[in-house]
Amino acid sequence: MSSARRVSVNSSKNDPIILDLLLFVAGVGTDNVFFGRYHVLDTVAPWIRSIVTLAPDPNLMRNVPLTYKIHILAVLFLFALSPFSRLIHIWSLPLPYIMRNYIIFRKRDAEPP
């Protein structure tokens, strides 16, 4: 079976949608970083902190440029879709992986003829 066929068999209808959304989020975020010219530490960062501390203050987002708001909404939408896609793995914490034994790969010596 060719690799393209194997990928299409193991893919779902959500995969291209999630990939497009990931590219959109990364593209808008990259655009904001290089061309945004906006100081996020005074507005967006306190807003995120207010969300994390369960005391959201939407007034902090009032003067934020539209591209930053689009980026944040796209990220929140991506998080909302994650349980229904392959992105569900971002919510798992691989603690057993940290505690497992090392796998040692040793090169076998060639046997004499």
Tab-separated table of C-alpha atoms in Angstrom:
chain	number	residue	atom	x	y	z
A	1	MET	CA	0.000	0.000	0.000
A	2	SER	CA	1.408	3.388	-0.939
A	3	SER	CA	2.039	5.952	1.768
A	4	ALA	CA	-0.501	8.391	0.266
A	5	ARG	CA	-3.172	5.681	0.308
A	6	ARG	CA	-2.263	4.717	3.894
A	7	VAL	CA	-2.572	8.341	5.022
A	8	SER	CA	-5.951	8.784	3.341
A	9	VAL	CA	-7.276	5.549	4.875
A	10	ASN	CA	-6.202	6.614	8.367
A	11	SER	CA	-7.420	10.200	8.027
A	12	SER	CA	-10.799	11.543	9.003
A	13	LYS	CA	-12.867	14.355	7.542
A	14	ASN	CA	-11.791	16.572	10.447
A	15	ASP	CA	-8.076	16.333	9.659
A	16	PRO	CA	-7.970	18.843	6.754
A	17	ILE	CA	-10.217	21.234	8.679
A	18	ILE	CA	-7.993	21.094	11.753
A	19	LEU	CA	-4.858	21.460	9.637
A	20	ASP	CA	-6.289	24.510	7.862
A	21	LEU	CA	-7.295	26.015	11.203
A	22	LEU	CA	-3.822	25.357	12.640
A	23	LEU	CA	-2.232	27.049	9.625
A	24	PHE	CA	-4.627	29.994	9.976
A	25	VAL	CA	-3.844	30.394	13.684
A	26	ALA	CA	-0.106	30.169	13.045
A	27	GLY	CA	-0.332	32.570	10.099
A	28	VAL	CA	-2.310	35.237	11.946
A	29	GLY	CA	-0.076	34.849	15.001
A	30	THR	CA	3.059	35.174	12.895
A	31	ASP	CA	1.605	38.226	11.177
A	32	ASN	CA	0.874	39.760	14.574
A	33	VAL	CA	4.420	39.113	15.778
A	34	PHE	CA	6.191	40.564	12.746
A	35	PHE	CA	3.770	43.279	11.619
A	36	GLY	CA	1.473	43.858	14.611
A	37	ARG	CA	3.394	46.673	16.281
A	38	TYR	CA	1.276	46.291	19.380
A	39	HIS	CA	2.494	45.856	22.941
A	40	VAL	CA	0.610	42.781	24.189
A	41	LEU	CA	2.112	42.717	27.681
A	42	ASP	CA	-0.122	45.587	28.800
A	43	THR	CA	-3.422	44.295	27.413
A	44	VAL	CA	-3.568	40.728	26.110
A	45	ALA	CA	-1.354	39.192	28.800
A	46	PRO	CA	-3.414	40.645	31.689
A	47	TRP	CA	-6.584	39.466	29.930
A	48	ILE	CA	-5.187	35.914	29.683
A	49	ARG	CA	-4.159	36.119	33.346
A	50	SER	CA	-7.692	37.214	34.246
A	51	ILE	CA	-9.083	34.178	32.387
A	52	VAL	CA	-6.673	31.791	34.150
A	53	THR	CA	-7.495	33.242	37.577
A	54	LEU	CA	-11.223	32.850	36.815
A	55	ALA	CA	-11.876	36.595	36.990
A	56	PRO	CA	-12.218	37.578	33.306
A	57	ASP	CA	-12.080	41.269	32.499
A	58	PRO	CA	-13.284	41.856	28.905
A	59	ASN	CA	-12.468	45.568	29.138
A	60	LEU	CA	-8.790	44.683	28.770
A	61	MET	CA	-9.507	43.598	25.182
A	62	ARG	CA	-11.385	46.725	24.178
A	63	ASN	CA	-8.493	48.510	22.418
A	64	VAL	CA	-6.722	45.427	21.049
A	65	PRO	CA	-6.398	45.401	17.222
A	66	LEU	CA	-8.749	43.181	15.236
A	67	THR	CA	-6.029	40.775	14.050
A	68	TYR	CA	-5.170	39.914	17.667
A	69	LYS	CA	-8.841	39.298	18.441
A	70	ILE	CA	-9.168	37.067	15.360
A	71	HIS	CA	-6.087	35.109	16.446
A	72	ILE	CA	-7.463	34.611	19.972
A	73	LEU	CA	-10.905	33.556	18.698
A	74	ALA	CA	-9.302	31.102	16.263
A	75	VAL	CA	-7.202	29.578	19.060
A	76	LEU	CA	-10.252	29.238	21.306
A	77	PHE	CA	-12.156	27.613	18.428
A	78	LEU	CA	-9.237	25.227	17.883
A	79	PHE	CA	-9.290	24.299	21.571
A	80	ALA	CA	-13.044	23.736	21.349
A	81	LEU	CA	-12.588	21.368	18.390
A	82	SER	CA	-9.693	19.457	19.953
A	83	PRO	CA	-11.804	16.801	21.742
A	84	PHE	CA	-13.364	15.874	18.403
A	85	SER	CA	-10.114	15.533	16.481
A	86	ARG	CA	-6.646	14.043	16.753
A	87	LEU	CA	-5.672	17.085	18.819
A	88	ILE	CA	-7.196	15.344	21.831
A	89	HIS	CA	-3.648	14.233	22.606
A	90	ILE	CA	-2.636	17.742	23.679
A	91	TRP	CA	-4.761	17.257	26.820
A	92	SER	CA	-3.000	14.101	28.003
A	93	LEU	CA	-0.061	14.181	30.359
A	94	PRO	CA	2.410	11.359	29.651
A	95	LEU	CA	3.460	10.624	33.231
A	96	PRO	CA	3.921	6.870	32.640
A	97	TYR	CA	6.352	7.761	29.855
A	98	ILE	CA	8.570	9.617	32.327
A	99	MET	CA	8.655	6.676	34.755
A	100	ARG	CA	9.215	3.856	32.254
A	101	ASN	CA	12.475	1.967	31.826
A	102	TYR	CA	14.889	3.046	29.158
A	103	ILE	CA	14.854	1.177	25.889
A	104	ILE	CA	18.384	0.268	24.936
A	105	PHE	CA	19.114	-0.408	21.311
A	106	ARG	CA	22.306	-2.326	20.749
A	107	LYS	CA	23.929	-2.999	17.458
A	108	ARG	CA	24.252	-6.699	16.843
A	109	ASP	CA	27.657	-7.962	15.866
A	110	ALA	CA	27.786	-9.613	12.502
A	111	GLU	CA	28.037	-13.345	12.908
A	112	PRO	CA	31.094	-14.991	11.362
A	113	PRO	CA	30.387	-17.047	8.215
